[in-house]
C-alpha cells in the first residue's frame, strides 16, 4: 500500500517528521518498506542561489570558454569558468556553488567541486535550465530578470512546491482497518496517545477540503419534499448487507484540479476525470470504495442488487463482454445489469464528458462474493481488493457524504435527493471477553490494568463490562479481523509498539522437521558467491504469465493474487530481471546477484518442481580506480564464477559445450548441470533494461549429486620450486581455446601443474583468418626440482602436439 506523507499529515493533530513517522508505523505493524519523493523538481533546487555576473572575459587557453566573476551575495565574488555562449556581465543567473549537488534532466546527479579548467580556477557553475531540472534547453545559461535578488535561494525565487513523499507500507491482509489514510492516522494517534501526554485524535474531514475550499456537508435533510431520485432494492442480502446512494445534478465533467491529480499521482493512481478521481480519492482517504453512475442512463430510475442467471452476458468498462456466474453480484436497473457489484463498472452507465447527473453509490459487499467474482473474471481492481479484505459498514454513509461534498465543490453540481440507505439487517457489534491473565500469558509482558484499558480505548474499543479478572469489549466496526481474545492481545502489543515486546529469559525451541540435506552445500556455495562480491536476492515464485506468451507448460494459479501474478515461474530469469530493472531505475547499475529457488512446469498433467541456483551479472564487475579501468561484465566473467563453484564443490569430469548463440553449458554425466548465456536484447527490452545482462541457471538437484560424488583431495604444499614458461601459437580463427585446452589435457603430463590463456592477438600480419594465443604453463613436481632439459622436453611435447593436431605455428 502507498500513502502520501503530505496527505496523511492533514489527519494528524500535529506534524511528524517523516523519519519519526516511519519508525512509529513500523513499530505498530505497518512496516515501512520505502520512502520515495514524488513530484516536484529532483533535488528541489537545494543549494542553488541567484547571482550576478560582474565581469566576463575570454579564457586565455580556450576560445569557447569564458572566465567570469560572480556576486553570490557574500563578502567576496567567486570566479567561475563558463562554457555558455550567452554569458555576459550584468546578468542575473542561477549558480551552483561548490558543494552543491546538481540534478540534471538527463543523467545522474553530480557534486560541484572546486576545479581548474584549462589552467583557470572555477568555484561553481552557472546553470542552464536542463542542468537543474527546470526545462530541457541547453542552448545557454538561464538569464533572470534584472530585479532578481542576489543571494536569494533559487528554490524561493522560483517558488518550488515541496515534493510529496510516497510511503510504501507492507500491509498484511488482516489489516483492512489500516487500508486508508484515515485508518493509518487512527493507528498513529493511538500510538501517540499511549506514549505521550494528552489525547490524540484524528482530524476527520467534515465536508470541506482543507485549504482547497469550504463546502458545507449537510445531512440527508434537504428542503422538505425531497425524495430519492433513484430507488434501491436489495434482493441478495447475503452478498450486499447495505447499499446507500445520493443523486447529484448539474455537474460538469472535466479535468481534476491540480492538487487532486498530484494526490492521486503520489499513491500511483492515474487521473481520469474529476468525478472518478473524487471516488478514488475518498477510497484512499476512508478505505470505502464508491462508484458513480450516469444517473440519466439508469433505466426506470431504479437500482436492484441481485444475482443473474448463469451465462448472462455483460459488457464492462474495458469493453469486454463477459459471461456471468450464477453467484456474481450485479447492480441492475429496470432493463438489466449496469455494474459488477464492488468490482467493475459497466460500459453503458459510466461517467463521460456528456454526463450532467450522477448517482453516487456507497455500499457494503460481502468479501467472499467479491473475491470469488474478482478472481473468476480476472478483475483485480482497487475496489475489489478493499471489499475482499472487509470494509467498515458504518463508514458507508460518511464516505459517500464526503465524496458528494467534493463533487459539489469541484464539479459545480448540487445535491438532488435525500440519501437513500437500504440496510435490511443492521450489523450487530462484535464483543470479546479477555482476561488479564491471558493478556499477560500471551504477550509475555505484565501490563497494569489501567494501561491495558488505555491502550484499548485509544484503539477505538469500548469497555462494556469490567471486573478485576477480565474485560468485555465492543469491537469497533472498522476492525473486521478482531474476533478472539488473541486478537485483543495483538492490538495491545501493536499500539504499545512491536519493538517493545520483551524477550523471554528462557526459550524452548523444537524443530518440527529436519533441515534439508543440501543445507551445508548451499551454505558453502552462498558463502563463496558472497566472497566473490555477489549479493543474494529473493524474488516471488508467482509471476506474470505475459512473460511467457509462447509456453504451454505453465503452472497456472487457480486463485491468483492478482492478474499480474497468475502463474508459477518456469524460469528464474524474469525475477532477476525485475530486480535489475528496479535497481537500474534508481541508478544502481553494477549488479552481481544470485538466488536459490524453485521453478515449476507441467507436462501431460504432471507437475514438475526443480531446485535452481540462478546467477546474474550486469554493469561493471570492477569499477574505475586510480590504478585500473572499469571492467564491464561479460560471459567469461560469469564462466569464471561457475568454474570457481565447481572447484570449490570438488566436482570433476565436467564437459563444456559452447552453443552457436554464445551460450556455455556445463555437462556432468551427459546431463546439463548449468547453462550461462547473454540475455537477448528482445528480453531486455520487455523489462526496460538498457544494459547487457549475463545469466546462468544451475540445476541444483544435479549439482548436489555431483558434489556428493566428487572427492576433494588434499596434498602437501610442494617443497620444490615451480617453473613457468610461455609460448605463443598461431592457429585458425575457427579453432577455439576449448580445443587447445583439451589437446593440452590429453597429453596427461604429470609435471604440468596448471596452464592458461593470457592474451589473444589478431592482425593481418599473422595471415588471413589467423589469430595468436599466448599460453602460460606452470611445471612442478612434489619430489624433486625439474631440470632445464626436462622442462625443454615438456615444452617440445606441447609444441609438437599443437603442430600436429591443431596445425599451429609457434611464434618465435
CSV table of C-alpha atoms in Angstrom, one decimal, residues 169-610:
chain,number,residue,atom,x,y,z
A,169,UNK,CA,3.7,0.1,3.6
A,170,UNK,CA,3.8,-3.7,3.7
A,171,UNK,CA,0.2,-4.1,4.8
A,172,UNK,CA,-0.7,-7.5,6.0
A,173,UNK,CA,-4.0,-9.0,4.6
A,174,UNK,CA,-5.8,-8.8,8.0
A,175,UNK,CA,-5.3,-5.1,8.5
A,176,UNK,CA,-8.2,-3.8,6.5
A,177,UNK,CA,-8.7,-1.1,9.1
A,178,UNK,CA,-5.4,0.5,8.0
A,179,UNK,CA,-6.1,0.3,4.3
A,180,UNK,CA,-6.6,4.1,4.0
A,181,UNK,CA,-5.0,7.4,5.1
A,182,UNK,CA,-7.5,7.9,7.9
A,183,UNK,CA,-7.0,4.3,9.0
A,184,UNK,CA,-3.2,4.8,9.2
A,185,UNK,CA,-3.8,8.1,11.0
A,186,UNK,CA,-6.0,6.4,13.5
A,187,UNK,CA,-3.3,3.9,14.4
A,188,UNK,CA,-0.7,6.7,14.7
A,189,UNK,CA,-2.9,8.7,17.0
A,190,UNK,CA,-3.5,5.6,19.2
A,191,UNK,CA,0.3,5.2,19.5
A,192,UNK,CA,0.9,8.8,20.4
A,193,UNK,CA,-1.9,8.8,23.0
A,194,UNK,CA,-0.2,5.8,24.7
A,195,UNK,CA,3.3,7.1,24.5
A,196,UNK,CA,2.8,10.9,25.1
A,197,UNK,CA,0.8,13.1,27.4
A,198,UNK,CA,-2.6,14.0,26.2
A,199,UNK,CA,-5.2,12.5,23.9
A,200,UNK,CA,-4.5,12.5,20.2
A,201,UNK,CA,-7.5,12.2,17.8
A,202,UNK,CA,-7.7,12.0,14.1
A,203,UNK,CA,-8.7,15.3,12.4
A,204,UNK,CA,-11.7,13.9,10.4
A,205,UNK,CA,-12.8,15.7,7.2
A,206,UNK,CA,-16.2,17.4,7.8
A,207,UNK,CA,-17.4,18.1,4.3
A,208,UNK,CA,-14.7,20.5,3.4
A,209,UNK,CA,-11.4,20.1,1.6
A,210,UNK,CA,-8.9,21.9,3.8
A,211,UNK,CA,-7.3,24.9,2.1
A,212,UNK,CA,-8.8,23.9,-1.3
A,213,UNK,CA,-12.4,25.1,-0.5
A,214,UNK,CA,-15.1,25.2,2.1
A,215,UNK,CA,-18.2,23.2,1.1
A,216,UNK,CA,-20.7,22.6,3.8
A,217,UNK,CA,-21.7,19.0,4.2
A,218,UNK,CA,-25.3,18.7,5.1
A,219,UNK,CA,-27.3,15.7,6.4
A,220,UNK,CA,-29.8,14.0,4.2
A,221,UNK,CA,-32.2,16.7,5.2
A,222,UNK,CA,-32.8,18.9,2.2
A,223,UNK,CA,-35.8,21.1,2.0
A,224,UNK,CA,-38.9,19.2,2.9
A,225,UNK,CA,-40.3,17.2,0.0
A,226,UNK,CA,-37.0,15.9,-1.4
A,227,UNK,CA,-37.1,12.2,-2.2
A,228,UNK,CA,-34.5,9.9,-3.7
A,229,UNK,CA,-34.5,10.2,-7.5
A,230,UNK,CA,-33.2,6.6,-7.7
A,231,UNK,CA,-35.0,3.8,-5.8
A,232,UNK,CA,-32.9,0.9,-4.4
A,233,UNK,CA,-33.9,-2.7,-3.7
A,234,UNK,CA,-31.6,-5.4,-2.4
A,235,UNK,CA,-32.6,-8.9,-3.5
A,236,UNK,CA,-29.3,-10.6,-2.4
A,237,UNK,CA,-28.9,-9.5,1.3
A,238,UNK,CA,-26.3,-12.2,2.0
A,239,UNK,CA,-24.0,-10.6,-0.6
A,240,UNK,CA,-25.0,-6.9,0.0
A,241,UNK,CA,-25.7,-6.0,3.6
A,242,UNK,CA,-26.0,-2.3,3.0
A,243,UNK,CA,-26.5,-0.1,-0.1
A,244,UNK,CA,-26.6,3.7,0.0
A,245,UNK,CA,-26.7,6.4,-2.6
A,246,UNK,CA,-27.4,10.0,-3.4
A,247,UNK,CA,-28.2,11.9,-6.6
A,248,UNK,CA,-26.3,15.0,-7.7
A,249,UNK,CA,-27.4,17.1,-10.6
A,250,UNK,CA,-25.9,19.7,-13.0
A,251,UNK,CA,-22.3,18.6,-12.6
A,252,UNK,CA,-19.7,19.3,-15.2
A,253,UNK,CA,-17.2,16.5,-16.0
A,254,UNK,CA,-13.7,17.7,-16.7
A,255,UNK,CA,-10.1,17.5,-15.6
A,256,UNK,CA,-9.5,17.4,-11.8
A,257,UNK,CA,-7.8,20.3,-10.0
A,258,UNK,CA,-4.0,20.0,-9.9
A,259,UNK,CA,-3.9,19.3,-6.2
A,260,UNK,CA,-6.2,16.3,-6.6
A,261,UNK,CA,-4.2,15.0,-9.6
A,262,UNK,CA,-1.0,15.3,-7.6
A,263,UNK,CA,-2.5,13.4,-4.6
A,264,UNK,CA,-3.5,10.5,-6.8
A,265,UNK,CA,-0.2,10.6,-8.6
A,266,UNK,CA,1.7,10.2,-5.3
A,267,UNK,CA,-0.1,7.0,-4.5
A,268,UNK,CA,0.3,5.6,-8.0
A,269,UNK,CA,-3.3,6.3,-9.2
A,270,UNK,CA,-4.0,7.7,-12.7
A,271,UNK,CA,-6.2,10.7,-13.0
A,272,UNK,CA,-9.3,10.1,-15.3
A,273,UNK,CA,-11.8,12.9,-14.7
A,274,UNK,CA,-13.0,14.9,-11.7
A,275,UNK,CA,-15.9,12.6,-10.8
A,276,UNK,CA,-13.9,9.4,-11.0
A,277,UNK,CA,-10.9,11.0,-9.3
A,278,UNK,CA,-13.0,12.0,-6.3
A,279,UNK,CA,-14.3,8.5,-5.8
A,280,UNK,CA,-10.7,7.2,-6.0
A,281,UNK,CA,-9.6,10.0,-3.6
A,282,UNK,CA,-12.3,9.1,-1.0
A,283,UNK,CA,-11.4,5.4,-1.4
A,284,UNK,CA,-7.8,6.0,-0.3
A,285,UNK,CA,-9.0,8.5,2.3
A,286,UNK,CA,-11.6,6.5,4.0
A,287,UNK,CA,-11.0,3.0,2.7
A,288,UNK,CA,-14.5,2.9,1.3
A,289,UNK,CA,-15.0,2.1,-2.4
A,290,UNK,CA,-17.5,4.2,-4.2
A,291,UNK,CA,-19.0,4.1,-7.7
A,292,UNK,CA,-20.5,7.0,-9.8
A,293,UNK,CA,-23.2,6.1,-12.3
A,294,UNK,CA,-24.5,8.4,-15.0
A,295,UNK,CA,-28.0,8.9,-13.5
A,296,UNK,CA,-29.7,9.5,-16.9
A,297,UNK,CA,-28.6,6.0,-18.0
A,298,UNK,CA,-30.2,4.2,-15.1
A,299,UNK,CA,-33.4,2.8,-16.7
A,300,UNK,CA,-36.6,3.1,-14.6
A,301,UNK,CA,-34.8,5.2,-12.0
A,302,UNK,CA,-34.3,2.0,-10.1
A,303,UNK,CA,-31.3,0.1,-8.7
A,304,UNK,CA,-31.7,-3.6,-8.0
A,305,UNK,CA,-28.9,-5.5,-6.3
A,306,UNK,CA,-29.1,-9.2,-7.2
A,307,UNK,CA,-27.5,-12.2,-8.9
A,308,UNK,CA,-28.4,-13.0,-12.5
A,309,UNK,CA,-28.8,-16.4,-14.2
A,310,UNK,CA,-25.6,-18.3,-15.2
A,311,UNK,CA,-24.3,-17.3,-18.6
A,312,UNK,CA,-25.8,-13.9,-18.7
A,313,UNK,CA,-23.6,-11.6,-20.8
A,314,UNK,CA,-22.3,-8.2,-19.5
A,315,UNK,CA,-20.1,-5.6,-21.1
A,316,UNK,CA,-17.8,-3.8,-18.6
A,317,UNK,CA,-15.9,-0.5,-18.8
A,318,UNK,CA,-13.0,-2.2,-20.6
A,319,UNK,CA,-15.4,-3.0,-23.5
A,320,UNK,CA,-15.0,-6.8,-23.0
A,321,UNK,CA,-18.1,-9.0,-22.9
A,322,UNK,CA,-18.1,-11.5,-20.0
A,323,UNK,CA,-20.4,-14.4,-19.2
A,324,UNK,CA,-21.5,-14.2,-15.6
A,325,UNK,CA,-21.6,-16.9,-13.0
A,326,UNK,CA,-24.8,-17.5,-11.1
A,327,UNK,CA,-23.3,-16.1,-7.9
A,328,UNK,CA,-21.9,-12.9,-9.4
A,329,UNK,CA,-23.4,-10.0,-7.5
A,330,UNK,CA,-24.7,-7.4,-10.1
A,331,UNK,CA,-26.0,-3.9,-9.9
A,332,UNK,CA,-29.0,-3.7,-12.2
A,333,UNK,CA,-31.6,-1.2,-13.4
A,334,UNK,CA,-35.0,-1.9,-14.8
A,335,UNK,CA,-33.6,-3.4,-18.0
A,336,UNK,CA,-30.5,-5.3,-16.9
A,337,UNK,CA,-27.0,-5.2,-15.3
A,338,UNK,CA,-25.1,-1.9,-15.2
A,339,UNK,CA,-22.2,-2.9,-13.0
A,340,UNK,CA,-20.5,-5.9,-11.3
A,341,UNK,CA,-21.1,-5.1,-7.7
A,342,UNK,CA,-17.9,-4.0,-5.9
A,343,UNK,CA,-15.7,-5.0,-8.8
A,344,UNK,CA,-16.1,-3.1,-12.0
A,345,UNK,CA,-18.5,-0.7,-13.7
A,346,UNK,CA,-20.5,-1.2,-16.9
A,347,UNK,CA,-19.7,0.4,-20.3
A,348,UNK,CA,-23.1,2.0,-20.8
A,349,UNK,CA,-23.6,3.5,-17.3
A,350,UNK,CA,-20.2,5.1,-16.7
A,351,UNK,CA,-19.2,8.7,-16.5
A,352,UNK,CA,-18.2,10.6,-19.6
A,353,UNK,CA,-17.9,14.2,-20.8
A,354,UNK,CA,-21.6,14.4,-21.6
A,355,UNK,CA,-22.7,13.4,-18.1
A,356,UNK,CA,-24.6,16.0,-16.1
A,357,UNK,CA,-26.4,14.0,-13.5
A,358,UNK,CA,-24.8,11.4,-11.2
A,359,UNK,CA,-26.0,8.7,-8.8
A,360,UNK,CA,-23.2,8.1,-6.2
A,361,UNK,CA,-23.1,4.5,-4.8
A,362,UNK,CA,-21.6,3.5,-1.5
A,363,UNK,CA,-22.2,0.0,-0.2
A,364,UNK,CA,-21.1,-2.9,1.9
A,365,UNK,CA,-20.5,-6.1,-0.2
A,366,UNK,CA,-19.6,-9.5,1.3
A,367,UNK,CA,-15.8,-10.2,1.0
A,368,UNK,CA,-16.3,-13.8,-0.1
A,369,UNK,CA,-18.6,-12.9,-3.0
A,370,UNK,CA,-16.4,-10.1,-4.2
A,371,UNK,CA,-13.2,-12.2,-4.1
A,372,UNK,CA,-14.8,-15.1,-6.0
A,373,UNK,CA,-16.1,-12.8,-8.7
A,374,UNK,CA,-12.9,-10.8,-9.0
A,375,UNK,CA,-10.7,-13.8,-9.4
A,376,UNK,CA,-13.0,-15.6,-11.8
A,377,UNK,CA,-13.2,-12.6,-14.2
A,378,UNK,CA,-9.5,-11.5,-13.6
A,379,UNK,CA,-10.6,-8.1,-12.4
A,380,UNK,CA,-8.3,-7.1,-9.6
A,381,UNK,CA,-9.5,-3.6,-9.1
A,382,UNK,CA,-8.8,-1.3,-6.1
A,383,UNK,CA,-12.4,-1.6,-5.1
A,384,UNK,CA,-12.4,-5.4,-5.2
A,385,UNK,CA,-9.2,-5.6,-3.1
A,386,UNK,CA,-10.7,-3.3,-0.5
A,387,UNK,CA,-14.0,-5.2,-0.3
A,388,UNK,CA,-12.4,-8.6,-0.2
A,389,UNK,CA,-10.4,-7.6,2.9
A,390,UNK,CA,-13.5,-6.2,4.6
A,391,UNK,CA,-14.6,-2.6,4.9
A,392,UNK,CA,-16.3,-0.7,7.8
A,393,UNK,CA,-20.1,-1.0,7.3
A,394,UNK,CA,-20.5,2.2,9.4
A,395,UNK,CA,-18.2,4.1,7.1
A,396,UNK,CA,-20.5,3.7,4.1
A,397,UNK,CA,-22.5,7.0,4.6
A,398,UNK,CA,-19.7,9.2,5.9
A,399,UNK,CA,-17.5,8.3,2.9
A,400,UNK,CA,-20.4,8.9,0.5
A,401,UNK,CA,-21.2,12.3,2.0
A,402,UNK,CA,-17.6,13.3,1.8
A,403,UNK,CA,-17.5,12.4,-1.9
A,404,UNK,CA,-20.8,14.2,-2.6
A,405,UNK,CA,-19.5,17.4,-0.9
A,406,UNK,CA,-16.3,17.2,-3.0
A,407,UNK,CA,-18.3,16.7,-6.2
A,408,UNK,CA,-20.5,19.8,-5.4
A,409,UNK,CA,-17.3,21.8,-4.9
A,410,UNK,CA,-15.1,20.6,-7.7
A,411,UNK,CA,-17.7,19.8,-10.4
A,412,UNK,CA,-20.2,22.5,-9.6
A,413,UNK,CA,-23.2,20.3,-9.0
A,414,UNK,CA,-25.9,20.4,-6.4
A,415,UNK,CA,-27.5,17.6,-4.3
A,416,UNK,CA,-30.7,16.4,-6.0
A,417,UNK,CA,-32.1,14.0,-3.5
A,418,UNK,CA,-32.0,12.7,0.1
A,419,UNK,CA,-29.6,10.0,1.0
A,420,UNK,CA,-31.1,6.5,0.3
A,421,UNK,CA,-30.0,3.9,2.7
A,422,UNK,CA,-31.1,0.3,2.3
A,423,UNK,CA,-29.9,-1.6,5.4
A,424,UNK,CA,-32.2,-4.6,5.9
A,425,UNK,CA,-30.4,-6.2,8.8
A,426,UNK,CA,-28.1,-3.8,10.8
A,427,UNK,CA,-24.8,-5.3,11.8
A,428,UNK,CA,-24.6,-6.3,15.5
A,429,UNK,CA,-21.3,-5.2,17.1
A,430,UNK,CA,-18.7,-7.9,17.8
A,431,UNK,CA,-18.0,-8.4,21.5
A,432,UNK,CA,-14.9,-10.1,23.0
A,433,UNK,CA,-14.1,-11.1,26.6
A,434,UNK,CA,-10.5,-11.4,27.6
A,435,UNK,CA,-8.8,-12.0,31.0
A,436,UNK,CA,-5.9,-10.0,32.3
A,437,UNK,CA,-4.1,-13.3,33.0
A,438,UNK,CA,-4.5,-14.3,29.3
A,439,UNK,CA,-3.1,-11.0,28.2
A,440,UNK,CA,0.0,-11.4,30.4
A,441,UNK,CA,0.5,-15.0,29.4
A,442,UNK,CA,0.2,-14.4,25.6
A,443,UNK,CA,2.1,-11.1,25.5
A,444,UNK,CA,4.8,-12.1,27.9
A,445,UNK,CA,4.6,-8.7,29.5
A,446,UNK,CA,2.9,-7.7,32.7
A,447,UNK,CA,0.8,-4.6,31.8
A,448,UNK,CA,-1.0,-2.7,34.5
A,449,UNK,CA,-4.8,-3.0,34.2
A,450,UNK,CA,-5.2,0.7,33.6
A,451,UNK,CA,-2.5,0.6,30.9
A,452,UNK,CA,-4.4,-2.1,29.1
A,453,UNK,CA,-7.7,-0.2,29.3
A,454,UNK,CA,-6.0,3.0,28.0
A,455,UNK,CA,-4.4,1.1,25.1
A,456,UNK,CA,-7.6,-0.4,24.0
A,457,UNK,CA,-9.8,2.7,24.3
A,458,UNK,CA,-7.1,4.6,22.3
A,459,UNK,CA,-7.6,2.0,19.6
A,460,UNK,CA,-11.4,2.6,19.5
A,461,UNK,CA,-12.5,-0.3,21.7
A,462,UNK,CA,-15.4,0.3,24.1
A,463,UNK,CA,-15.3,-1.3,27.5
A,464,UNK,CA,-18.8,-2.8,28.1
A,465,UNK,CA,-18.0,-4.6,31.4
A,466,UNK,CA,-15.0,-4.7,33.7
A,467,UNK,CA,-14.1,-6.9,36.6
A,468,UNK,CA,-10.8,-7.5,38.5
A,469,UNK,CA,-10.1,-10.5,36.2
A,470,UNK,CA,-11.5,-9.6,32.8
A,471,UNK,CA,-12.7,-7.1,30.3
A,472,UNK,CA,-15.7,-7.4,27.9
A,473,UNK,CA,-15.1,-5.2,24.9
A,474,UNK,CA,-17.2,-3.9,22.0
A,475,UNK,CA,-15.0,-4.1,18.9
A,476,UNK,CA,-15.0,-1.1,16.6
A,477,UNK,CA,-16.7,-1.9,13.3
A,478,UNK,CA,-13.5,-0.9,11.3
A,479,UNK,CA,-11.5,-3.8,12.9
A,480,UNK,CA,-13.1,-6.6,10.9
A,481,UNK,CA,-10.3,-9.1,11.9
A,482,UNK,CA,-10.8,-8.9,15.7
A,483,UNK,CA,-13.0,-11.7,16.9
A,484,UNK,CA,-10.9,-13.6,19.6
A,485,UNK,CA,-9.0,-12.8,22.8
A,486,UNK,CA,-5.7,-13.4,20.9
A,487,UNK,CA,-6.7,-10.5,18.5
A,488,UNK,CA,-7.1,-8.2,21.5
A,489,UNK,CA,-3.6,-9.1,22.7
A,490,UNK,CA,-2.3,-8.4,19.2
A,491,UNK,CA,-3.9,-4.9,19.3
A,492,UNK,CA,-2.3,-4.2,22.7
A,493,UNK,CA,1.2,-5.3,21.5
A,494,UNK,CA,0.8,-3.2,18.3
A,495,UNK,CA,-0.1,0.0,19.9
A,496,UNK,CA,2.4,-0.4,22.7
A,497,UNK,CA,5.0,-1.0,19.9
A,498,UNK,CA,6.1,-4.3,18.5
A,499,UNK,CA,9.7,-3.2,19.2
A,500,UNK,CA,8.8,-3.1,22.9
A,501,UNK,CA,8.0,-6.8,23.1
A,502,UNK,CA,10.0,-8.4,25.9
A,503,UNK,CA,12.2,-11.4,25.0
A,504,UNK,CA,11.5,-14.3,27.4
A,505,UNK,CA,14.6,-15.2,29.5
A,506,UNK,CA,14.0,-18.8,28.6
A,507,UNK,CA,13.0,-20.2,25.2
A,508,UNK,CA,12.2,-23.7,24.3
A,509,UNK,CA,12.5,-24.3,20.6
A,510,UNK,CA,12.0,-27.6,18.8
A,511,UNK,CA,12.4,-28.1,15.1
A,512,UNK,CA,9.4,-29.7,13.6
A,513,UNK,CA,11.4,-31.3,10.8
A,514,UNK,CA,15.0,-32.0,9.9
A,515,UNK,CA,16.9,-29.5,7.8
A,516,UNK,CA,17.3,-30.2,4.1
A,517,UNK,CA,20.2,-32.5,3.2
A,518,UNK,CA,21.7,-29.9,0.9
A,519,UNK,CA,21.8,-27.1,3.5
A,520,UNK,CA,25.6,-27.4,4.1
A,521,UNK,CA,26.3,-27.5,0.3
A,522,UNK,CA,24.0,-24.5,-0.2
A,523,UNK,CA,25.6,-22.5,2.6
A,524,UNK,CA,29.1,-23.2,1.3
A,525,UNK,CA,28.1,-22.1,-2.2
A,526,UNK,CA,26.4,-18.9,-0.8
A,527,UNK,CA,29.5,-18.0,1.2
A,528,UNK,CA,31.7,-18.4,-1.8
A,529,UNK,CA,29.4,-16.3,-4.0
A,530,UNK,CA,29.3,-13.6,-1.4
A,531,UNK,CA,33.1,-13.8,-1.1
A,532,UNK,CA,33.2,-13.1,-4.9
A,533,UNK,CA,31.1,-10.0,-4.4
A,534,UNK,CA,27.7,-11.3,-5.3
A,535,UNK,CA,24.6,-10.4,-3.3
A,536,UNK,CA,21.7,-12.8,-2.6
A,537,UNK,CA,18.2,-11.9,-3.6
A,538,UNK,CA,14.8,-13.4,-3.0
A,539,UNK,CA,12.0,-13.0,-5.6
A,540,UNK,CA,8.4,-14.1,-5.8
A,541,UNK,CA,7.9,-17.6,-7.2
A,542,UNK,CA,4.5,-16.4,-8.6
A,543,UNK,CA,4.9,-14.3,-11.7
A,544,UNK,CA,3.1,-12.8,-14.7
A,545,UNK,CA,2.1,-15.1,-17.5
A,546,UNK,CA,2.6,-12.3,-20.0
A,547,UNK,CA,6.4,-13.1,-19.7
A,548,UNK,CA,5.8,-16.4,-21.4
A,549,UNK,CA,3.3,-16.0,-24.3
A,550,UNK,CA,4.6,-19.0,-26.3
A,551,UNK,CA,4.9,-21.5,-23.4
A,552,UNK,CA,2.3,-24.2,-22.9
A,553,UNK,CA,3.8,-25.8,-19.9
A,554,UNK,CA,2.9,-23.1,-17.3
A,555,UNK,CA,1.5,-24.0,-13.9
A,556,UNK,CA,-1.4,-21.6,-13.5
A,557,UNK,CA,-2.8,-20.4,-10.2
A,558,UNK,CA,-6.4,-21.3,-9.5
A,559,UNK,CA,-6.9,-18.4,-7.1
A,560,UNK,CA,-4.4,-15.8,-8.3
A,561,UNK,CA,-3.4,-13.0,-6.0
A,562,UNK,CA,-3.8,-10.6,-9.0
A,563,UNK,CA,-4.0,-10.6,-12.7
A,564,UNK,CA,-0.2,-9.8,-12.8
A,565,UNK,CA,0.6,-12.8,-10.5
A,566,UNK,CA,-1.1,-15.7,-12.1
A,567,UNK,CA,1.5,-18.5,-12.8
A,568,UNK,CA,4.3,-20.2,-11.0
A,569,UNK,CA,7.7,-19.3,-12.5
A,570,UNK,CA,9.1,-21.7,-15.1
A,571,UNK,CA,12.4,-19.9,-15.0
A,572,UNK,CA,14.5,-17.8,-12.6
A,573,UNK,CA,15.4,-15.3,-15.2
A,574,UNK,CA,12.4,-13.0,-15.1
A,575,UNK,CA,12.6,-12.4,-11.3
A,576,UNK,CA,16.2,-11.5,-11.7
A,577,UNK,CA,15.4,-9.0,-14.5
A,578,UNK,CA,12.7,-7.4,-12.3
A,579,UNK,CA,15.3,-6.8,-9.6
A,580,UNK,CA,17.8,-5.5,-12.1
A,581,UNK,CA,15.2,-3.1,-13.7
A,582,UNK,CA,14.2,-1.8,-10.2
A,583,UNK,CA,17.9,-1.1,-9.3
A,584,UNK,CA,18.9,0.3,-12.6
A,585,UNK,CA,16.0,2.8,-12.5
A,586,UNK,CA,17.5,4.0,-9.2
A,587,UNK,CA,21.0,4.4,-10.6
A,588,UNK,CA,22.4,1.2,-9.1
A,589,UNK,CA,23.6,-0.4,-12.3
A,590,UNK,CA,26.6,-2.6,-11.3
A,591,UNK,CA,24.9,-5.7,-10.0
A,592,UNK,CA,26.1,-9.3,-9.3
A,593,UNK,CA,23.2,-11.4,-7.9
A,594,UNK,CA,22.4,-14.9,-7.0
A,595,UNK,CA,19.2,-16.7,-5.9
A,596,UNK,CA,18.2,-20.1,-4.7
A,597,UNK,CA,14.7,-21.1,-5.7
A,598,UNK,CA,12.4,-23.5,-7.5
A,599,UNK,CA,10.9,-23.5,-11.0
A,600,UNK,CA,7.6,-25.1,-11.9
A,601,UNK,CA,6.3,-26.6,-15.1
A,602,UNK,CA,3.7,-29.2,-16.1
A,603,UNK,CA,3.8,-31.9,-18.8
A,604,UNK,CA,0.8,-34.1,-19.6
A,605,UNK,CA,-0.9,-33.2,-16.4
A,606,UNK,CA,2.2,-34.0,-14.3
A,607,UNK,CA,3.7,-31.1,-12.2
A,608,UNK,CA,7.5,-30.8,-12.2
A,609,UNK,CA,9.3,-28.8,-9.5
A,610,UNK,CA,13.1,-28.3,-9.8
